Coordinates of C-alpha atoms and ligand atoms in Angstrom, one line a residue:
M4 CA 0.0 0.0 0.0
R5 CA 2.7 2.4 1.0
N6 CA 4.7 1.6 -2.2
N7 CA 1.5 2.2 -4.2
L8 CA 1.1 5.5 -2.6
K9 CA 4.7 6.4 -3.3
A10 CA 4.3 5.4 -6.9
L11 CA 1.1 7.4 -7.2
L12 CA 2.8 10.5 -5.8
A13 CA 5.7 10.0 -8.2
L14 CA 3.3 9.7 -11.1
C15 CA 1.5 12.9 -10.0
L16 CA 4.8 14.8 -9.8
I17 CA 6.0 13.6 -13.2
T18 CA 2.6 14.5 -14.7
L19 CA 2.8 18.0 -13.1
F20 CA 6.3 18.6 -14.3
S21 CA 5.7 17.4 -17.8
F22 CA 2.5 19.5 -17.9
Q23 CA 4.5 22.6 -16.8
A24 CA 7.1 21.9 -19.4
F25 CA 4.7 21.7 -22.3
A26 CA 1.5 23.6 -21.5
Q27 CA 1.9 27.3 -21.2
T28 CA -0.8 29.7 -20.6
G29 CA -1.4 33.2 -21.9
Y30 CA -0.3 35.4 -24.8
R31 CA -0.9 38.9 -26.0
N32 CA -2.9 40.0 -29.0
P33 CA -2.2 41.2 -31.6
I34 CA 0.3 38.5 -32.5
I35 CA 1.7 40.6 -35.4
P36 CA 1.2 44.3 -34.4
G37 CA 0.9 47.2 -36.8
F38 CA -0.5 47.3 -40.3
N39 CA -0.8 43.5 -41.1
P40 CA -4.2 42.8 -42.4
D41 CA -5.9 39.8 -44.1
P42 CA -3.7 37.1 -42.5
S43 CA -3.6 33.7 -44.1
I44 CA -1.7 30.8 -42.5
C45 CA -0.4 27.3 -43.3
R46 CA 1.5 24.7 -41.3
V47 CA 4.3 22.4 -42.5
G48 CA 5.4 20.0 -39.8
D49 CA 6.3 22.1 -36.7
D50 CA 6.5 25.4 -38.7
Y51 CA 3.8 27.9 -39.3
Y52 CA 3.9 30.5 -42.1
L53 CA 1.7 33.5 -42.5
V54 CA 1.2 36.3 -45.1
T55 CA -0.5 39.7 -44.9
S56 CA -1.6 42.4 -47.3
S57 CA 0.7 45.2 -48.4
F58 CA -1.2 47.5 -50.9
E59 CA 1.1 50.2 -52.4
Y60 CA 4.2 49.2 -50.5
F61 CA 7.2 47.4 -52.0
P62 CA 8.4 44.7 -51.6
G63 CA 4.9 43.1 -51.3
L64 CA 3.2 40.6 -49.0
P65 CA 5.4 40.1 -45.9
I66 CA 5.9 36.4 -45.0
Y67 CA 6.2 35.5 -41.3
H68 CA 7.3 32.3 -39.6
S69 CA 6.4 30.8 -36.2
K70 CA 6.9 27.7 -34.1
D71 CA 4.1 28.4 -31.6
L72 CA 1.5 30.7 -33.4
V73 CA 2.3 33.4 -30.7
N74 CA 5.8 34.5 -31.6
W75 CA 6.5 35.5 -35.2
E76 CA 9.6 36.6 -37.2
Q77 CA 9.5 38.0 -40.7
I78 CA 11.5 35.8 -43.1
G79 CA 10.9 37.7 -46.3
H80 CA 8.4 39.0 -48.8
C81 CA 6.6 37.1 -51.5
L82 CA 6.9 39.8 -54.2
T83 CA 10.4 41.3 -54.4
R84 CA 11.0 42.0 -58.1
D85 CA 9.4 44.8 -60.2
S86 CA 8.4 42.2 -62.7
Q87 CA 6.2 40.5 -60.1
L88 CA 4.8 43.7 -58.6
P89 CA 4.2 46.7 -60.8
L90 CA 3.0 49.5 -58.5
Q91 CA 3.8 52.6 -60.6
K92 CA 1.4 55.4 -59.8
V93 CA -0.8 53.1 -57.7
N94 CA -3.1 55.0 -55.4
A95 CA -2.8 54.6 -51.6
S96 CA -4.6 51.4 -50.6
G97 CA -4.4 50.1 -54.2
G98 CA -2.0 47.4 -55.3
L99 CA -2.1 44.2 -53.3
F100 CA -5.2 43.1 -51.5
A101 CA -5.8 40.0 -49.4
P102 CA -3.5 37.1 -50.1
S103 CA -3.9 33.4 -49.3
L104 CA -1.0 31.1 -48.3
R105 CA -1.2 27.4 -49.0
Y106 CA 1.1 24.4 -49.1
H107 CA 0.5 21.5 -51.4
E108 CA 2.7 18.6 -52.2
G109 CA 6.0 20.3 -51.3
V110 CA 5.1 23.7 -52.9
F111 CA 4.0 26.9 -51.2
Y112 CA 1.4 29.0 -53.0
V113 CA 0.5 32.7 -52.4
I114 CA -2.7 33.6 -54.2
C115 CA -3.5 37.3 -54.4
T116 CA -4.9 40.2 -56.4
N117 CA -3.1 43.3 -57.7
V118 CA -6.2 45.4 -57.9
S119 CA -4.3 48.1 -59.8
A120 CA -2.5 46.0 -62.4
G121 CA -3.3 42.5 -63.6
G122 CA -5.9 41.3 -61.1
N123 CA -5.7 37.7 -59.7
F124 CA -2.6 35.7 -59.7
Y125 CA -0.6 33.1 -57.7
C126 CA 3.1 32.6 -57.2
T127 CA 4.9 29.4 -56.0
A128 CA 8.1 28.7 -54.0
T129 CA 9.7 25.7 -52.4
D130 CA 11.1 27.9 -49.6
P131 CA 8.5 30.4 -48.2
A132 CA 11.4 32.9 -47.6
G133 CA 11.7 33.0 -51.4
P134 CA 12.5 33.3 -54.1
W135 CA 8.9 33.2 -55.4
S136 CA 8.0 32.6 -59.0
E137 CA 6.7 35.2 -61.4
P138 CA 2.9 35.6 -61.1
I139 CA 0.6 33.1 -62.9
W140 CA -2.4 35.1 -63.9
V141 CA -6.0 33.9 -63.5
A142 CA -8.6 35.5 -65.8
I143 CA -11.3 35.9 -63.1
D144 CA -12.3 39.4 -62.0
S145 CA -12.5 39.5 -58.2
I146 CA -10.6 40.0 -55.0
D147 CA -9.7 37.6 -52.1
P148 CA -8.7 34.5 -54.1
E149 CA -7.9 31.1 -52.7
I150 CA -6.9 27.8 -54.2
F151 CA -8.4 24.6 -53.0
W152 CA -7.1 21.1 -54.0
D153 CA -10.0 18.6 -53.8
E154 CA -9.5 14.9 -53.1
D155 CA -10.7 14.2 -56.7
G156 CA -7.4 15.7 -57.9
K157 CA -9.0 18.8 -59.3
T158 CA -7.9 22.3 -58.4
Y159 CA -10.4 25.1 -57.7
F160 CA -10.1 28.8 -57.6
V161 CA -12.3 30.1 -54.8
T162 CA -13.0 33.8 -54.7
Q163 CA -15.2 36.7 -53.6
G164 CA -18.2 37.9 -55.6
N165 CA -21.0 40.5 -54.9
E166 CA -23.6 37.7 -54.5
G167 CA -21.3 35.3 -52.6
I168 CA -18.4 33.0 -53.0
R169 CA -17.6 31.6 -56.4
V170 CA -15.7 28.3 -57.2
T171 CA -14.1 27.6 -60.6
E172 CA -11.9 24.8 -61.7
I173 CA -8.5 25.9 -63.0
D174 CA -5.4 24.3 -64.5
I175 CA -2.8 24.7 -61.7
K176 CA 0.1 24.7 -64.1
T177 CA -1.1 27.6 -66.3
G178 CA -3.9 29.3 -64.3
K179 CA -6.3 28.7 -67.2
V180 CA -10.0 28.7 -66.2
L181 CA -11.4 25.2 -67.0
S182 CA -15.1 25.5 -65.9
P183 CA -17.9 28.0 -65.6
E184 CA -18.1 29.5 -62.1
H185 CA -20.4 28.2 -59.4
L186 CA -21.9 30.6 -57.0
V187 CA -21.8 28.4 -53.8
W188 CA -22.7 30.5 -50.7
G189 CA -23.5 34.1 -49.8
G190 CA -23.0 33.8 -46.1
I191 CA -25.6 34.9 -43.5
G192 CA -26.6 38.1 -45.3
G193 CA -23.9 40.5 -44.1
R194 CA -22.6 42.8 -46.7
F195 CA -19.4 42.1 -48.7
P196 CA -19.2 38.3 -48.4
E197 CA -15.4 37.8 -49.0
A198 CA -12.2 36.3 -47.8
P199 CA -13.2 32.7 -48.5
H200 CA -11.2 29.7 -47.3
I201 CA -12.2 26.1 -47.7
Y202 CA -11.3 23.2 -45.4
K203 CA -12.2 19.6 -45.8
K204 CA -12.9 17.9 -42.4
D205 CA -14.9 14.9 -41.3
G206 CA -16.6 14.5 -44.7
F207 CA -17.6 18.1 -44.9
Y208 CA -16.4 21.1 -47.0
Y209 CA -16.3 24.0 -44.5
L210 CA -16.4 27.5 -46.1
L211 CA -15.1 30.3 -43.9
L212 CA -16.1 33.9 -44.9
G213 CA -15.5 37.5 -43.9
E214 CA -18.8 39.4 -43.8
G215 CA -20.0 42.9 -42.9
G216 CA -17.1 44.8 -44.6
T217 CA -13.7 45.3 -43.1
E218 CA -14.8 48.0 -40.6
Y219 CA -16.8 48.0 -37.4
M220 CA -19.5 45.5 -38.6
H221 CA -16.8 42.9 -39.6
S222 CA -17.3 39.2 -38.8
A223 CA -16.3 35.7 -39.7
T224 CA -19.0 33.2 -40.6
I225 CA -18.8 29.5 -41.6
G226 CA -21.0 27.1 -43.5
R227 CA -20.6 23.4 -44.5
S228 CA -21.7 21.1 -47.2
T229 CA -21.0 17.5 -48.3
S230 CA -20.4 18.9 -51.8
L231 CA -17.9 21.6 -52.7
F232 CA -20.6 23.3 -54.8
G233 CA -23.1 23.4 -52.0
P234 CA -25.8 23.9 -50.8
Y235 CA -24.0 25.2 -47.6
E236 CA -25.6 25.0 -44.3
S237 CA -24.9 27.9 -42.0
C238 CA -23.3 27.2 -38.6
P239 CA -25.8 27.8 -35.8
L240 CA -23.2 29.8 -33.9
N241 CA -22.7 32.3 -36.8
P242 CA -21.1 34.7 -36.8
I243 CA -18.4 32.6 -35.2
L244 CA -16.2 35.7 -34.6
T245 CA -17.4 39.3 -34.3
H246 CA -17.2 42.3 -32.0
A247 CA -20.1 44.0 -33.8
N248 CA -22.5 43.1 -31.0
R249 CA -23.1 43.7 -27.3
R250 CA -20.4 41.3 -26.2
G251 CA -17.8 43.2 -28.3
Q252 CA -19.1 46.8 -27.8
A253 CA -16.6 47.8 -25.1
N254 CA -13.7 45.9 -26.5
Q255 CA -10.6 47.9 -27.5
I256 CA -10.3 45.4 -30.4
Q257 CA -12.8 46.2 -33.1
G258 CA -13.5 45.1 -36.7
V259 CA -12.5 41.4 -36.2
G260 CA -13.0 39.3 -39.3
H261 CA -11.2 38.1 -42.4
A262 CA -9.9 34.9 -40.8
D263 CA -8.1 31.7 -41.6
L264 CA -7.9 28.4 -39.7
V265 CA -5.0 26.1 -39.0
Q266 CA -4.6 22.8 -37.1
A267 CA -1.5 22.6 -34.9
K268 CA 0.5 19.4 -34.8
D269 CA -1.0 18.5 -31.5
G270 CA -4.5 18.5 -33.1
S271 CA -5.6 21.8 -31.6
W272 CA -7.3 24.3 -34.0
W273 CA -6.5 28.0 -34.1
M274 CA -7.8 31.0 -36.0
V275 CA -5.8 34.0 -37.3
F276 CA -7.8 37.1 -38.3
L277 CA -7.6 40.9 -38.6
G278 CA -8.8 43.4 -36.1
F279 CA -7.9 46.9 -35.1
R280 CA -7.1 48.6 -31.7
V281 CA -9.2 51.7 -31.2
T282 CA -8.2 54.7 -29.2
H283 CA -10.4 57.5 -27.7
Q284 CA -13.5 56.8 -25.8
W285 CA -17.0 57.3 -27.3
A286 CA -15.7 58.2 -30.7
Y287 CA -13.3 55.5 -32.0
Y288 CA -10.2 56.0 -34.1
H289 CA -7.5 53.7 -35.1
V290 CA -4.1 54.6 -36.5
L291 CA -2.2 51.3 -36.5
G292 CA -4.2 49.8 -39.4
R293 CA -5.6 46.4 -39.3
E294 CA -3.4 44.0 -37.3
T295 CA -3.1 40.2 -37.0
F296 CA -4.8 38.4 -34.0
L297 CA -5.0 34.8 -32.8
A298 CA -7.7 32.8 -31.1
P299 CA -8.1 29.2 -30.0
V300 CA -10.8 27.2 -31.7
D301 CA -12.7 24.2 -30.4
W302 CA -13.6 22.1 -33.4
P303 CA -14.9 18.7 -32.3
K304 CA -15.2 15.8 -34.8
G305 CA -18.3 16.3 -37.0
G306 CA -19.1 19.5 -35.1
W307 CA -18.8 23.2 -35.7
P308 CA -15.8 25.4 -34.8
Q309 CA -16.2 27.6 -31.8
V310 CA -13.8 30.5 -31.5
N311 CA -12.5 31.3 -28.0
G312 CA -15.8 30.2 -26.4
N313 CA -18.1 33.1 -27.4
G314 CA -16.6 34.5 -30.6
T315 CA -14.8 37.4 -29.1
V316 CA -11.1 37.9 -28.2
S317 CA -9.1 40.1 -25.9
L318 CA -5.6 41.7 -25.7
N319 CA -4.6 39.4 -22.9
M320 CA -5.6 35.8 -23.8
E321 CA -5.7 33.6 -20.7
V322 CA -5.7 30.3 -22.7
P323 CA -3.2 27.4 -23.0
T324 CA -0.8 27.8 -25.8
L325 CA 1.6 25.6 -27.7
P326 CA 5.1 25.4 -26.1
L327 CA 6.5 28.9 -26.6
H328 CA 9.3 29.5 -28.9
P329 CA 10.2 33.2 -28.8
F330 CA 12.6 34.9 -31.3
P331 CA 15.4 37.4 -30.3
K332 CA 14.0 40.9 -30.0
A333 CA 15.0 43.3 -32.7
P334 CA 17.6 45.9 -31.4
V335 CA 16.3 49.4 -30.8
R336 CA 18.9 50.9 -33.1
T337 CA 19.4 50.2 -36.8
E338 CA 22.9 51.3 -37.6
F339 CA 22.6 51.0 -41.4
N340 CA 25.9 48.9 -41.3
E341 CA 24.5 46.1 -43.4
E342 CA 24.5 46.1 -47.2
K343 CA 20.7 45.4 -47.2
L344 CA 17.8 46.9 -45.3
G345 CA 16.0 44.6 -42.9
F346 CA 12.6 43.0 -43.9
E347 CA 10.8 45.6 -41.7
W348 CA 11.6 48.4 -44.3
Q349 CA 9.5 49.0 -47.4
Y350 CA 9.3 51.6 -50.1
L351 CA 6.3 53.5 -51.4
R352 CA 5.7 51.8 -54.7
N353 CA 8.6 50.4 -56.8
P354 CA 11.7 52.2 -55.7
I355 CA 14.0 54.1 -58.0
R356 CA 17.0 52.1 -57.0
E357 CA 19.7 54.6 -57.7
N358 CA 18.1 56.9 -55.1
Y359 CA 19.2 54.6 -52.3
S360 CA 22.5 53.4 -51.0
L361 CA 23.9 51.7 -47.9
T362 CA 27.4 51.5 -49.3
E363 CA 28.1 55.0 -50.6
R364 CA 28.9 56.1 -47.1
K365 CA 29.6 53.1 -44.8
G366 CA 27.1 53.0 -41.9
W367 CA 24.7 55.6 -43.4
M368 CA 21.5 55.2 -45.4
R369 CA 21.7 57.6 -48.3
I370 CA 18.4 58.7 -49.8
S371 CA 18.7 61.0 -52.9
A372 CA 15.9 63.6 -53.5
S373 CA 13.4 63.0 -56.3
P374 CA 11.0 65.6 -57.4
Y375 CA 8.1 63.5 -56.0
T376 CA 6.4 64.6 -52.8
L377 CA 4.7 62.6 -50.1
D378 CA 1.4 64.0 -51.5
E379 CA 1.7 62.1 -54.8
A380 CA 1.0 58.5 -55.8
E381 CA 4.6 58.2 -56.9
S382 CA 7.8 56.5 -56.0
V383 CA 8.7 59.0 -53.3
S384 CA 12.3 58.8 -52.1
S385 CA 11.6 57.1 -48.7
I386 CA 12.1 54.0 -46.6
L387 CA 9.2 53.2 -44.2
R388 CA 8.3 50.8 -41.5
R389 CA 5.1 50.2 -39.5
Q390 CA 4.1 52.0 -36.3
T391 CA 3.5 48.9 -34.3
Q392 CA 2.3 50.2 -30.9
H393 CA 0.5 53.4 -29.8
D394 CA 3.4 54.2 -27.4
F395 CA 6.6 54.4 -29.3
T396 CA 9.7 56.5 -29.8
A397 CA 11.4 56.9 -33.2
A398 CA 14.6 58.9 -33.8
T399 CA 17.3 59.4 -36.4
L400 CA 20.4 61.4 -37.0
L401 CA 20.1 63.2 -40.4
E402 CA 22.7 65.0 -42.4
F403 CA 21.3 66.8 -45.4
D404 CA 23.3 68.5 -48.1
S405 CA 20.8 70.9 -49.5
L406 CA 21.5 73.3 -52.3
S407 CA 18.2 75.0 -52.7
E408 CA 15.1 75.9 -50.8
N409 CA 12.8 73.5 -52.5
E410 CA 14.7 70.5 -51.0
E411 CA 13.7 68.8 -47.7
A412 CA 14.5 65.6 -45.8
G413 CA 13.3 64.2 -42.5
I414 CA 10.9 61.8 -40.8
T415 CA 7.3 61.4 -41.8
L416 CA 4.4 59.7 -40.2
I417 CA 2.2 58.7 -43.2
Q418 CA -1.2 57.1 -43.4
N419 CA -1.7 58.0 -47.1
N420 CA -0.7 60.7 -49.6
S421 CA -3.1 63.2 -48.2
H422 CA -2.7 62.4 -44.5
H423 CA 0.8 62.7 -43.0
Y424 CA 2.9 64.6 -40.5
D425 CA 6.4 65.6 -41.5
L426 CA 9.4 66.7 -39.3
L427 CA 11.8 68.0 -41.9
L428 CA 15.0 69.9 -42.4
K429 CA 15.3 72.4 -45.2
K430 CA 17.1 75.7 -46.1
S431 CA 15.1 78.9 -45.7
G432 CA 16.7 82.3 -46.2
G433 CA 20.1 80.8 -46.4
Q434 CA 19.8 79.1 -43.0
Y435 CA 18.9 75.5 -42.1
T436 CA 15.4 75.3 -40.5
V437 CA 13.5 72.4 -39.0
Q438 CA 9.7 72.4 -39.7
L439 CA 6.8 70.4 -38.4
R440 CA 4.3 70.2 -41.3
V441 CA 0.7 68.9 -41.2
K442 CA -1.1 67.5 -44.1
V443 CA -4.7 66.4 -43.4
G444 CA -6.8 66.3 -46.6
S445 CA -7.0 69.7 -48.2
L446 CA -5.5 71.3 -45.0
S447 CA -1.8 71.9 -44.8
Y448 CA 0.1 74.1 -42.5
I449 CA 3.4 74.5 -40.6
A450 CA 2.7 73.7 -37.0
G451 CA 6.2 74.4 -35.7
E452 CA 9.5 75.9 -37.0
K453 CA 13.0 76.5 -35.6
Q454 CA 16.3 77.7 -37.1
V455 CA 19.2 75.3 -36.5
N456 CA 22.9 75.7 -36.6
G457 CA 23.9 73.3 -39.3
N458 CA 22.8 70.6 -41.7
K459 CA 23.2 67.8 -39.2
L460 CA 20.4 67.2 -36.7
K461 CA 18.7 64.6 -34.5
L462 CA 15.0 64.3 -35.2
K463 CA 12.6 62.4 -32.8
V464 CA 8.9 61.5 -32.7
E465 CA 7.1 60.2 -29.6
G466 CA 3.7 58.6 -29.8
N467 CA 0.9 57.8 -27.4
P468 CA -2.7 56.8 -28.1
S469 CA -3.8 60.4 -28.6
Q470 CA -0.8 62.5 -29.5
Y471 CA 2.4 62.5 -31.5
S472 CA 5.2 64.9 -30.2
F473 CA 8.0 66.1 -32.4
Y474 CA 11.5 67.1 -31.3
C475 CA 14.9 68.0 -32.6
A476 CA 18.4 68.2 -31.0
E477 CA 22.0 69.1 -32.0
P478 CA 23.8 66.0 -33.3
D479 CA 25.9 65.5 -30.2
S480 CA 23.3 66.5 -27.6
D481 CA 20.4 64.8 -25.9
Q482 CA 18.7 68.2 -25.1
Y483 CA 15.7 67.9 -27.4
S484 CA 13.5 70.9 -28.1
E485 CA 9.9 70.4 -28.9
L486 CA 8.5 71.5 -32.3
G487 CA 4.9 70.7 -31.5
R488 CA 2.2 68.1 -30.6
L489 CA -0.4 66.8 -33.1
D490 CA -3.5 64.6 -32.6
T491 CA -3.1 61.0 -33.7
R492 CA -6.7 60.9 -34.8
Y493 CA -6.2 62.9 -38.0
L494 CA -3.9 60.1 -39.3
S495 CA -6.5 57.4 -38.4
T496 CA -8.3 55.2 -40.8
E497 CA -11.6 56.9 -39.7
V498 CA -10.3 60.2 -41.0
A499 CA -8.0 59.2 -43.8
G500 CA -9.9 56.1 -45.1
G501 CA -8.1 53.2 -46.8
F502 CA -6.8 49.8 -45.7
T503 CA -3.3 50.6 -44.4
G504 CA -1.8 51.9 -41.1
V505 CA 0.6 54.6 -40.1
M506 CA 4.1 54.1 -41.4
I507 CA 7.2 55.8 -40.1
G508 CA 9.4 57.0 -42.9
L509 CA 12.8 58.5 -43.6
Y510 CA 12.4 60.6 -46.8
T511 CA 13.7 63.4 -49.0
S512 CA 12.1 65.4 -51.7
S513 CA 12.9 68.3 -54.0
N514 CA 9.3 69.3 -54.4
G515 CA 8.8 69.0 -58.2
K516 CA 12.2 70.2 -59.3
D517 CA 15.3 68.2 -60.4
S518 CA 17.9 68.1 -57.7
K519 CA 21.2 66.6 -56.6
A520 CA 20.4 66.8 -52.9
K521 CA 21.3 63.8 -50.8
A522 CA 20.1 63.0 -47.3
Y523 CA 22.2 60.7 -45.1
F524 CA 20.7 58.9 -42.1
D525 CA 23.3 57.6 -39.6
W526 CA 21.0 55.4 -37.6
F527 CA 17.3 54.9 -36.8
D528 CA 16.0 54.1 -33.3
Y529 CA 12.6 52.5 -32.7
S530 CA 11.3 51.4 -29.4
V531 CA 7.8 50.6 -28.1
K532 CA 5.9 50.3 -24.9
E533 CA 3.4 47.4 -25.2
Ligands
6LW616 C1 -9.7 42.7 -48.5 C2 -11.0 42.3 -48.0 C3 -11.0 43.1 -46.8 O1 -9.4 42.3 -49.8 O2 -10.3 44.2 -47.0 O3 -10.9 42.6 -44.6 C4 -9.8 44.1 -48.3 N1 -11.3 42.5 -45.7 O4 -11.3 41.0 -47.8 C5 -8.4 44.8 -48.4 O5 -7.6 44.4 -47.4

């Protein structure tokens, strides 16, 4: 008896220890913060890969990797060559809409739409970090495409339509359309049925949709059928994810929808989806764009998927996770010592490559002025990265060789071409001057101005949920003087419209005139408070 008790105790301890080693509880949403909408996910063995939309930014479609669904590192972009991604003169929030990421028989597929040039296409790769193939175009007019491989060996193009989701057989080698389209399901009646993904499970075809539009009425709904072409039966729990109801009304996360499902190796199901974090009480605004979130899904055999219990999520998720596998944190300072920019940086539209150099002056990012301004749908001389949290600090050391008064260089916080705040250095009356310039729709004014001693200056921006503060300092000093404070809300999606989020850019422009001016950035600091 005594021995039995001992054995039982030992067993309990072993179970407790192994439980502690493997089951971990809790994670923070969003899992990929900052402008990262329309996530699509796939798993290969122990690895998860995820892609998000990128609109007018180049390179296009960031690809992320994870071992635990909670911690993500960017491993590249899908579209890195001009031949794959023409973005010339593309309006803000044009270009690349929602992608889908799939893995089939050793090959990765990204299926997407360039709404400004060419329409629907897919690219393939054997390594999701790239290189990816040239686009294979599909002559179907729509957005939110997906490819589904059925067990009968046929390949189907599944996509959005005004009346509902459409399914068409294609030749996967050429993209050729092989059959008329079938309208299969319109969802539960919400507007804009879109973002389709199909999963085959327990003898059913499950069709997951986004409904309600990608704003405050957004949701995810699901239906199932024993035939790919329907009829689809609506899940009794629909919408299976939404904050457009009483349960979601006080949640800081709004607009949840546009989802994708993945089964982990341990059999558990998870959903990734977009949402946005609002600021300001009573009147909501969001500046970070639509971000990527994660929720656990209970999906019993033959049953319906239930998302995090009641179809809502929170910033702090108190649920068991997979064993955590964090990646090293990015350093605060980018020294510009490498020969290539990190994956976090993007350009506005296809870059004019000779305007950028990391080697001309070792340890400095050189950006040459082009006549294009931040107000134009053009290849503005700039490198940009996402504002990922409301509370952040961004700073740089700029040296600007300006010859004439039409030239400027600095930091911009840009939501789109007609909504940006710029902290810039320029010559005025023969003297270098730093200016804080506001551009909000048709309103434009200088909110702060200060003469400085030379052409070398530190520039700094601090953000919180309601304000951005702008500062400058002498190159060797940490005594910053304030240029002004501006409301975050005028850069929000509610004010500016569109599908993106605020980007922090280093830029230069000669405002419509030819110029030889060059801006040199020694380093860039970015830190956040979560
Ligand atoms: C995308 C559509 C949507 O194609 O927004 O969230 C569009 N939903 O599905 C642009 O991202």
